PDB file of C-alpha atoms in Angstrom:
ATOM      1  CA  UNK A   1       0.000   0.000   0.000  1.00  0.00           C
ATOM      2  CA  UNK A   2       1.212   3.581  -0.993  1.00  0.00           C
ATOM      3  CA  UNK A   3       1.509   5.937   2.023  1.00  0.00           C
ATOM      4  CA  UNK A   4       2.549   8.738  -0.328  1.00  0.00           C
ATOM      5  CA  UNK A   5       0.273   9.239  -3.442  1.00  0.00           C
ATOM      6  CA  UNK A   6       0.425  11.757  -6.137  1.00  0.00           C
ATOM      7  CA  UNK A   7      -2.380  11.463  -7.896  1.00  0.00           C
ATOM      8  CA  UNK A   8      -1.344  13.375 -10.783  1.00  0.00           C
ATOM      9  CA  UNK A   9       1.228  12.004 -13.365  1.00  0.00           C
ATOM     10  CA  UNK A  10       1.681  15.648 -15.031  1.00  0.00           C
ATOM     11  CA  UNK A  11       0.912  18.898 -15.288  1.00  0.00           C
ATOM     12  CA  UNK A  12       1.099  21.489 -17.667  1.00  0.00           C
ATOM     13  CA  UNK A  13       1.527  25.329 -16.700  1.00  0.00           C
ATOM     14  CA  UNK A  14       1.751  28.563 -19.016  1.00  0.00           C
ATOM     15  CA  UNK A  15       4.721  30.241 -17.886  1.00  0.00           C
ATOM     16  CA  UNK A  16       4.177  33.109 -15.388  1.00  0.00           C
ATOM     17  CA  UNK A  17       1.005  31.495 -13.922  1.00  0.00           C
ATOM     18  CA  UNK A  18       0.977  29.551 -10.374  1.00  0.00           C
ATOM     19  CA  UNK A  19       1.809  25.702 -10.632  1.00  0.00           C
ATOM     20  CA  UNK A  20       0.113  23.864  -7.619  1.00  0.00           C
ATOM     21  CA  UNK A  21       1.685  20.206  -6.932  1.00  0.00           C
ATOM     22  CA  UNK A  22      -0.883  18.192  -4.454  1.00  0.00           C
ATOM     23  CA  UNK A  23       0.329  15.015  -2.347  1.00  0.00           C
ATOM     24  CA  UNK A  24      -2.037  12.556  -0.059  1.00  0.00           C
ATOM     25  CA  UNK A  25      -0.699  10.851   2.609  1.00  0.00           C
ATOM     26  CA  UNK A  26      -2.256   7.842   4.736  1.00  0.00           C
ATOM     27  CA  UNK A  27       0.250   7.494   7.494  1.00  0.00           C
ATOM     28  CA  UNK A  28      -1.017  10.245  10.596  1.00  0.00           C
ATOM     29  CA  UNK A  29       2.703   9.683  12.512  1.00  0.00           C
ATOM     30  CA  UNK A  30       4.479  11.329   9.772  1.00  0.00           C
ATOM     31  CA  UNK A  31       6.765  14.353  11.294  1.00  0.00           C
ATOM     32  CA  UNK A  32       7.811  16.060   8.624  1.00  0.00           C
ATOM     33  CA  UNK A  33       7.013  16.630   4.939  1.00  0.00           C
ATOM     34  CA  UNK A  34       8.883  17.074   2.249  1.00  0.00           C
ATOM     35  CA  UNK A  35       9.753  17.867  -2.232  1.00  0.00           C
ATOM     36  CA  UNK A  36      12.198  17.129  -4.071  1.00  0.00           C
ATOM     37  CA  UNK A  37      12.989  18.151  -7.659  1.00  0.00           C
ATOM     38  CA  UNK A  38      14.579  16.014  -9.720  1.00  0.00           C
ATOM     39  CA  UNK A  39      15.925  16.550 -13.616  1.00  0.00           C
ATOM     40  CA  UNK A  40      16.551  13.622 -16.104  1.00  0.00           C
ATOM     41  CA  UNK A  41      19.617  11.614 -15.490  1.00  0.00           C
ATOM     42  CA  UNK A  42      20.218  13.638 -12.319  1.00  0.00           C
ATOM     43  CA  UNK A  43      19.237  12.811  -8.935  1.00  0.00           C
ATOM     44  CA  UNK A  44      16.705  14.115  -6.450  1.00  0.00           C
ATOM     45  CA  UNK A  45      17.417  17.854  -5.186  1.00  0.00           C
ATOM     46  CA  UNK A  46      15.645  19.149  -1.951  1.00  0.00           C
ATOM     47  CA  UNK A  47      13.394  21.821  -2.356  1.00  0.00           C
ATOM     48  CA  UNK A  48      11.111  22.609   0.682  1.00  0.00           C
ATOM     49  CA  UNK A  49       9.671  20.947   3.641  1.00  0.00           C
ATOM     50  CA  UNK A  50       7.506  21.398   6.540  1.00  0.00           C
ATOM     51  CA  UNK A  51       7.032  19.996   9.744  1.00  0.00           C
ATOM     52  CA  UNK A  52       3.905  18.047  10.631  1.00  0.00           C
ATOM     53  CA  UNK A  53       3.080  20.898  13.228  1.00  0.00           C
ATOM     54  CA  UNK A  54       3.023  23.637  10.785  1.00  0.00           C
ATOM     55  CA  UNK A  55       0.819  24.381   8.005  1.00  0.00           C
ATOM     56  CA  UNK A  56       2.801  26.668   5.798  1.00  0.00           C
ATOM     57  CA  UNK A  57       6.012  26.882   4.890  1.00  0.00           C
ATOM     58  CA  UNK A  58       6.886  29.649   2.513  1.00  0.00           C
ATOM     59  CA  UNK A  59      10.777  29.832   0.770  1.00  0.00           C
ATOM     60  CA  UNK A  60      10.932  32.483  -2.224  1.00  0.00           C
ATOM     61  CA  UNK A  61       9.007  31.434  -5.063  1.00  0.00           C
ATOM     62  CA  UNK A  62       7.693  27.805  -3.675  1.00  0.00           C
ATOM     63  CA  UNK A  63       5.219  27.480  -0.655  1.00  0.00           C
ATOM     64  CA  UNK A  64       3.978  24.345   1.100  1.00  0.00           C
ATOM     65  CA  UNK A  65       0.503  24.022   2.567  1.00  0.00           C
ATOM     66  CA  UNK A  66      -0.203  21.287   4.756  1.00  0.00           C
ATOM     67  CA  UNK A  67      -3.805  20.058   5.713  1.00  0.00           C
ATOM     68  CA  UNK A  68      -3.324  17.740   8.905  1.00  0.00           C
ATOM     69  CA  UNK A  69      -7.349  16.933   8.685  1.00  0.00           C
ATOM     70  CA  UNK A  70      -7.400  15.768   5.175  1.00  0.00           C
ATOM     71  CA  UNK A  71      -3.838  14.442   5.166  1.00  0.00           C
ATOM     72  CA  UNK A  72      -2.826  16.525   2.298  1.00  0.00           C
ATOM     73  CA  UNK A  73      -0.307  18.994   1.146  1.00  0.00           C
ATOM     74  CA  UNK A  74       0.690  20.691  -1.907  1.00  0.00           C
ATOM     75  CA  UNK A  75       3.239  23.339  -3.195  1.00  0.00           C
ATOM     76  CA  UNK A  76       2.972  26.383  -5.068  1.00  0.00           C
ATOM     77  CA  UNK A  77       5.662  27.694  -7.367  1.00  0.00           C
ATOM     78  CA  UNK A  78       4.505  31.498  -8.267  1.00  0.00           C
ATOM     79  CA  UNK A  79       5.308  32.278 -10.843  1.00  0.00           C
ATOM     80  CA  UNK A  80       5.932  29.365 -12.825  1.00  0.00           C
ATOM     81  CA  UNK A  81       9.397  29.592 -15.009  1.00  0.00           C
ATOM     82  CA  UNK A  82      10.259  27.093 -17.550  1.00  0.00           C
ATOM     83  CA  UNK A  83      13.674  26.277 -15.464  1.00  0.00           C
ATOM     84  CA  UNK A  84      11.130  24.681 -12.814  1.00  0.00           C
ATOM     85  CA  UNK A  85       9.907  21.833 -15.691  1.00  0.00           C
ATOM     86  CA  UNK A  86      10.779  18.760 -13.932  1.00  0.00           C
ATOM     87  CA  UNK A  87       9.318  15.707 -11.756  1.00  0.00           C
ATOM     88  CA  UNK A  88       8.451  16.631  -8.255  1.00  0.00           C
ATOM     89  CA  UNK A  89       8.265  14.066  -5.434  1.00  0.00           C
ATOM     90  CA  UNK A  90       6.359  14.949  -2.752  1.00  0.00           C
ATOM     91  CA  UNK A  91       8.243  12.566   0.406  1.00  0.00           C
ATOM     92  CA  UNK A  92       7.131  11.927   4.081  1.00  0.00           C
ATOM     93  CA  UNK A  93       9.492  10.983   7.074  1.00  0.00           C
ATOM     94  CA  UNK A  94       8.557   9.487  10.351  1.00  0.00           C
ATOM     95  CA  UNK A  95      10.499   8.710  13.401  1.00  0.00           C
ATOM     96  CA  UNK A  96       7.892   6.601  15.956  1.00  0.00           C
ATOM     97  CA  UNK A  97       9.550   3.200  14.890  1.00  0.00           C
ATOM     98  CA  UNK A  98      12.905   3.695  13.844  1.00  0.00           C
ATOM     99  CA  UNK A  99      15.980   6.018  15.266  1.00  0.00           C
ATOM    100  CA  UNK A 100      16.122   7.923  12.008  1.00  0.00           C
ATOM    101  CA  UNK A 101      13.579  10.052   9.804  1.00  0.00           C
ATOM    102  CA  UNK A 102      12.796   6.868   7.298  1.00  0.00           C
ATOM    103  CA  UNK A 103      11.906   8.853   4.276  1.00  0.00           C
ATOM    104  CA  UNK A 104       8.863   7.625   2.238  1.00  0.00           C
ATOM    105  CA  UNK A 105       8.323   9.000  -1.752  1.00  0.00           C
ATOM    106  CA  UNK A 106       5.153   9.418  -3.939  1.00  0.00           C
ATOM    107  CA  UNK A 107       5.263   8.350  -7.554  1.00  0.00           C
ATOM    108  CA  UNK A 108       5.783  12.043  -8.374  1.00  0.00           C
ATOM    109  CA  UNK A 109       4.693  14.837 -11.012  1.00  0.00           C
ATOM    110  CA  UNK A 110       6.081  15.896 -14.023  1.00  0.00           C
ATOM    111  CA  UNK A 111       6.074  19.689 -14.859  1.00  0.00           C
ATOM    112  CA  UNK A 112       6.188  21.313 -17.914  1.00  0.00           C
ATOM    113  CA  UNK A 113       6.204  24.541 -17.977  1.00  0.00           C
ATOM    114  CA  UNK A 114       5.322  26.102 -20.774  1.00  0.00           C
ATOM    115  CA  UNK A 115       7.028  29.605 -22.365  1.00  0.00           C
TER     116      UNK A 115
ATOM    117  CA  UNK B   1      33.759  17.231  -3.363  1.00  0.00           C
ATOM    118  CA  UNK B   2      30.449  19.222  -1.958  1.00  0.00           C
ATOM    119  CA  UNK B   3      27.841  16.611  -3.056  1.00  0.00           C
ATOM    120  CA  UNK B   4      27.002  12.861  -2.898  1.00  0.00           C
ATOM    121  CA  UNK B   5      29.205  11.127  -5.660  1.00  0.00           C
ATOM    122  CA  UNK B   6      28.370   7.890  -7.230  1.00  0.00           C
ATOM    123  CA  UNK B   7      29.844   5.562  -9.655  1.00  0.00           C
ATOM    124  CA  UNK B   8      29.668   4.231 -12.089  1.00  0.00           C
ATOM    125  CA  UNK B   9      26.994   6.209 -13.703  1.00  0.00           C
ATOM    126  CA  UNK B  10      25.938   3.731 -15.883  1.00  0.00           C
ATOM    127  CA  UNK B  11      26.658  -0.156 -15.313  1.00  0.00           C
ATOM    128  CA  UNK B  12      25.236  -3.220 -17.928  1.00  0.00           C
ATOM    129  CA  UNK B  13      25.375  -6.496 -16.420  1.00  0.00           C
ATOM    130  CA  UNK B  14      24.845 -10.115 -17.952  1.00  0.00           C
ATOM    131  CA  UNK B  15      22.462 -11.377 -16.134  1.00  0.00           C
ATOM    132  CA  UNK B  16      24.031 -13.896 -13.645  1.00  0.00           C
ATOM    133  CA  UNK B  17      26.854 -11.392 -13.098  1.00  0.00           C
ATOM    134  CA  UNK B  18      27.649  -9.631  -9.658  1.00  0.00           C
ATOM    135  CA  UNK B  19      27.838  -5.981  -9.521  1.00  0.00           C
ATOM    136  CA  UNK B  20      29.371  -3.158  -7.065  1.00  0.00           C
ATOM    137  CA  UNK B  21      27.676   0.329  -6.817  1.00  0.00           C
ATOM    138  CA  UNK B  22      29.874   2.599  -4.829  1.00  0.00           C
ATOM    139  CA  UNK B  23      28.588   5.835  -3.260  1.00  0.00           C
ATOM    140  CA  UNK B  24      30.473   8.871  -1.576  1.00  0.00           C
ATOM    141  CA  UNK B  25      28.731  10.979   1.010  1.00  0.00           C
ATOM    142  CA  UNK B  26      28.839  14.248   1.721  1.00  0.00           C
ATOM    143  CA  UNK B  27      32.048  14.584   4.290  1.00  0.00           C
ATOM    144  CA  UNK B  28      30.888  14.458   8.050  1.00  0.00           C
ATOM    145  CA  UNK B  29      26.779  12.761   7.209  1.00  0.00           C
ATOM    146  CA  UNK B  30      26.187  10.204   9.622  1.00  0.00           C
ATOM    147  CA  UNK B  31      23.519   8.788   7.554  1.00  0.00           C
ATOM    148  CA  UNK B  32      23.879   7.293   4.425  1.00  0.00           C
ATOM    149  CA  UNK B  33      20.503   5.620   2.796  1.00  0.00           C
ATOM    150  CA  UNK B  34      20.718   3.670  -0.569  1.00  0.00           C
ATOM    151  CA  UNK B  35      17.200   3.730  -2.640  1.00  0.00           C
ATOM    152  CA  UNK B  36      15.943   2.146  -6.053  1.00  0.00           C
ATOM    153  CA  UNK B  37      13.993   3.818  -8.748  1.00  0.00           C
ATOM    154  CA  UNK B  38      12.188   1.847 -11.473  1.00  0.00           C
ATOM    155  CA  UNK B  39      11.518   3.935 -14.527  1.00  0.00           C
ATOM    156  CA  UNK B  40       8.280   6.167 -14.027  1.00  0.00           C
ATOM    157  CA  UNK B  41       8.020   5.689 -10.435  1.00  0.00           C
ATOM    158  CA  UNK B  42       9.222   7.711  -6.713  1.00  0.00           C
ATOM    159  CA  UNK B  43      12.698   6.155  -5.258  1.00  0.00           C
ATOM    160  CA  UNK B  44      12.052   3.185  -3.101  1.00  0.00           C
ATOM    161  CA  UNK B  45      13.763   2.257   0.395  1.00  0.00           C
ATOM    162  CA  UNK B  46      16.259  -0.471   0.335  1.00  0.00           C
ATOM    163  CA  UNK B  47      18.708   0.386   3.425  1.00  0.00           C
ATOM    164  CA  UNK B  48      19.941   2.793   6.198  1.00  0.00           C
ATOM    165  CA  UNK B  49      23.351   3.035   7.715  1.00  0.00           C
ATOM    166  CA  UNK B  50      24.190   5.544  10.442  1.00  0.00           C
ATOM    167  CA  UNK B  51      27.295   5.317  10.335  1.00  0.00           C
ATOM    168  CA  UNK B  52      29.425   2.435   9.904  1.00  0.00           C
ATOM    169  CA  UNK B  53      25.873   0.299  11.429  1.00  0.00           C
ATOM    170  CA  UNK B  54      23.230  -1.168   9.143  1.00  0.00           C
ATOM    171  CA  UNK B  55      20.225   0.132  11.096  1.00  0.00           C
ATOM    172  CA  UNK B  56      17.622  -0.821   8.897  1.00  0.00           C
ATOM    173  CA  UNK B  57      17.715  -3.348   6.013  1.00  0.00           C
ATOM    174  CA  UNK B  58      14.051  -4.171   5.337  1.00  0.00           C
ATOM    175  CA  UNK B  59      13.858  -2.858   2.178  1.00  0.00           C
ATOM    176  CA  UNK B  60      16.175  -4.837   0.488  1.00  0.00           C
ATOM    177  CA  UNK B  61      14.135  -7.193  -2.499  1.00  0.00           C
ATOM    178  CA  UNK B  62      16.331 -10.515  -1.784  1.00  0.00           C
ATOM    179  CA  UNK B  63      19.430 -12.068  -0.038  1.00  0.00           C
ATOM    180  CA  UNK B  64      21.433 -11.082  -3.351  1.00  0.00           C
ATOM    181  CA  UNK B  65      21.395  -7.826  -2.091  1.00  0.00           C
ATOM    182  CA  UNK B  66      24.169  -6.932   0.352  1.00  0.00           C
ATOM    183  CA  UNK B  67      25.362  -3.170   1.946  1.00  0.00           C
ATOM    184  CA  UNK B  68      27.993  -1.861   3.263  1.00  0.00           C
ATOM    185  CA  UNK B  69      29.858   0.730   5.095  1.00  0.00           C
ATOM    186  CA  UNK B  70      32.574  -0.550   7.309  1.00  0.00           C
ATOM    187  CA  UNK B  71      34.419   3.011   8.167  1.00  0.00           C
ATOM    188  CA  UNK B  72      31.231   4.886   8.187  1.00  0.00           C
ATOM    189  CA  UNK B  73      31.866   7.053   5.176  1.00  0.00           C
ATOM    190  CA  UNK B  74      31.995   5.345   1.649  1.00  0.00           C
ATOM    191  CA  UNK B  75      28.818   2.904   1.275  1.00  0.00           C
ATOM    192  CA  UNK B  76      28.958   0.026  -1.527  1.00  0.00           C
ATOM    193  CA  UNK B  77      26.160  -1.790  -2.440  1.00  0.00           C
ATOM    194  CA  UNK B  78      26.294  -5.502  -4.081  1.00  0.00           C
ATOM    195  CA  UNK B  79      24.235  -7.086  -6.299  1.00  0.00           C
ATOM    196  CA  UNK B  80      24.938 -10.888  -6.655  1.00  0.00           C
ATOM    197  CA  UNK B  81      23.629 -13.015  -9.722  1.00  0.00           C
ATOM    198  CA  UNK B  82      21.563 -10.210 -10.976  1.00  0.00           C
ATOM    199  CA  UNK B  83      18.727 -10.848 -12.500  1.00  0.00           C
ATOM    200  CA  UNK B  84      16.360  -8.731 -15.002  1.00  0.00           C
ATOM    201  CA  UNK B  85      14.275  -7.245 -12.831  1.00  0.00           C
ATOM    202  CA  UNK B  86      17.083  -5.466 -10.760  1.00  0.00           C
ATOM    203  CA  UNK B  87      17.096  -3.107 -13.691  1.00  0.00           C
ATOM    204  CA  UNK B  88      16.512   0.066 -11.851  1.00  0.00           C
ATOM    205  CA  UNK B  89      18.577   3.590 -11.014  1.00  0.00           C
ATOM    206  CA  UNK B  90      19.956   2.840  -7.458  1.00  0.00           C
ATOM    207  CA  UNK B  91      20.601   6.211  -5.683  1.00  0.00           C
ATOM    208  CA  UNK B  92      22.334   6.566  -2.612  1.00  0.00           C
ATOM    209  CA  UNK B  93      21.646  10.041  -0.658  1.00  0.00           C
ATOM    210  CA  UNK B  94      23.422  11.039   3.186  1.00  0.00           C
ATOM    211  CA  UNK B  95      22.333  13.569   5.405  1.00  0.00           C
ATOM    212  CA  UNK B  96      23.540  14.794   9.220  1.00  0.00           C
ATOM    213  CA  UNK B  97      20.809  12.593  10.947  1.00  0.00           C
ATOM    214  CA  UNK B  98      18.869  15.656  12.883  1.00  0.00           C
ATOM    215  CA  UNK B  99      15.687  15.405  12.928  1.00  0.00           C
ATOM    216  CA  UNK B 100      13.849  16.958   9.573  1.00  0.00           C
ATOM    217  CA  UNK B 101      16.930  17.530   7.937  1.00  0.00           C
ATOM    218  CA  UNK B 102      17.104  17.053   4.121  1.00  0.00           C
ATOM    219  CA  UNK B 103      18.149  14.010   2.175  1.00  0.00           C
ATOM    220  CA  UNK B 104      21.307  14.675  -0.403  1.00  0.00           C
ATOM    221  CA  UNK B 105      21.266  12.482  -3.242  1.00  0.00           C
ATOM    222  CA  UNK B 106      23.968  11.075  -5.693  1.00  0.00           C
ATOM    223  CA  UNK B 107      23.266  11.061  -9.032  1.00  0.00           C
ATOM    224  CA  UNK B 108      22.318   7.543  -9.306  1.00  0.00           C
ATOM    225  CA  UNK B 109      23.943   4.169 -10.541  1.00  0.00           C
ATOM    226  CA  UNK B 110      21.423   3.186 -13.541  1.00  0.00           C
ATOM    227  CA  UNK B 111      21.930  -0.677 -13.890  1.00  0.00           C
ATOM    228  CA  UNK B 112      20.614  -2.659 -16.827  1.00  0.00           C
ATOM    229  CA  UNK B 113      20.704  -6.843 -16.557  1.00  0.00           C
ATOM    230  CA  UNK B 114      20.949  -8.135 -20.039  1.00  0.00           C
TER     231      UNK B 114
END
């Protein structure tokens, strides 16, 4: 079973306008929340995160929302730039069983932003 | 160097053949995680050092997967007898082990089993 889904595959975004990445999460002991940005043949870069007592997080252009009722979080990237065209992995960490944040990834979203 | 290094990039393997994935982490990261990626799909858990200890293993596929990390810095992971569906980009990523703190990742190992 997938703790971390992201429901959508792509997305598509003029350039200029707001891109808005959503993630759903089943696990309710997560601590922190977290997305990643990742271009081809490269690997995953760290982007912003959140902790599971927050429910913003705001860092230049990008801004995560977190919904602790629904179990749900996004990010917003406003405005969109053709540079941020890429797959973003929305990732979940929880310490309650282990001694270490065991990081968890969705299937992720590709961007393309379009000029 | 300033980031998680990995080699080699690229690795093809006969399948049957045993394979070594080496990964450098950032200088000082007492954590050191290894991951698989199929194609199309989020990196998946395989293993979790803090430093030179195997914490967590559970996410290895088989018993023909074997990590290591016996000085606590440079991590190799072994494949033995690969077989097709180990096809995947393995990434390794480190981080300093406080709580929240960010993975790093490599660039990835992409192995194909012939």
């Amino acid at each position: 079973d997938q703790q971390v889904k992201q429901n959508s595959p792509s997305l598509s975004v003029q350039e200029g306008r707001i891109s808005i990445l959503n993630c759903d999460y089943t696990n309710s002991m997560f601590d922190y929340f977290l997305w990643y940005k990742k271009y081809p043949a490269e690997g995953p870069t760290f982007l912003i995160s959140i902790s599971s007592i927050k429910d913003k997080n705001e860092d230049g252009r990008f801004t995560v929302f977190l919904n602790k009722s629904a179990k749900h979080l996004s990010l917003h990237i406003v405005p969109s730039q053709p540079g941020d065209s890429a797959v973003y992995f929305c990732a979940a960490s929880a310490r309650y069983e282990t001694s270490y944040d065991k990081v968890i990834f969705g299937p992720g979203t590709s961007l393309s932003v379009i000029p | 160097g300033a980031g998680v290094s990995q080699s080699p990039r690229y690795k093809v393997a006969k399948r049957g053949q045993d394979v070594a994935l080496r990964c450098d982490p950032i200088s000082g990261h007492v954590s050191l995680f290894w991951y698989q990626q199929a194609l199309g799909q989020g990196p998946e858990f395989l293993t979790y050092f803090q430093n030179e200890a195997q914490l967590d293993k559970s996410g290895l596929p088989s018993d023909r997967f074997f990590a290591e990390r016996p000085e606590g810095s440079v991590s190799t992971l072994k494949i033995q007898r690969t077989q097709q569906e180990d096809s995947a980009v393995y990434l390794c990523a480190s981080s300093s082990g406080t709580v929240g703190s960010p993975l790093h990742f490599g660039n990835g190992t992409r192995l194909t089993v012939t």
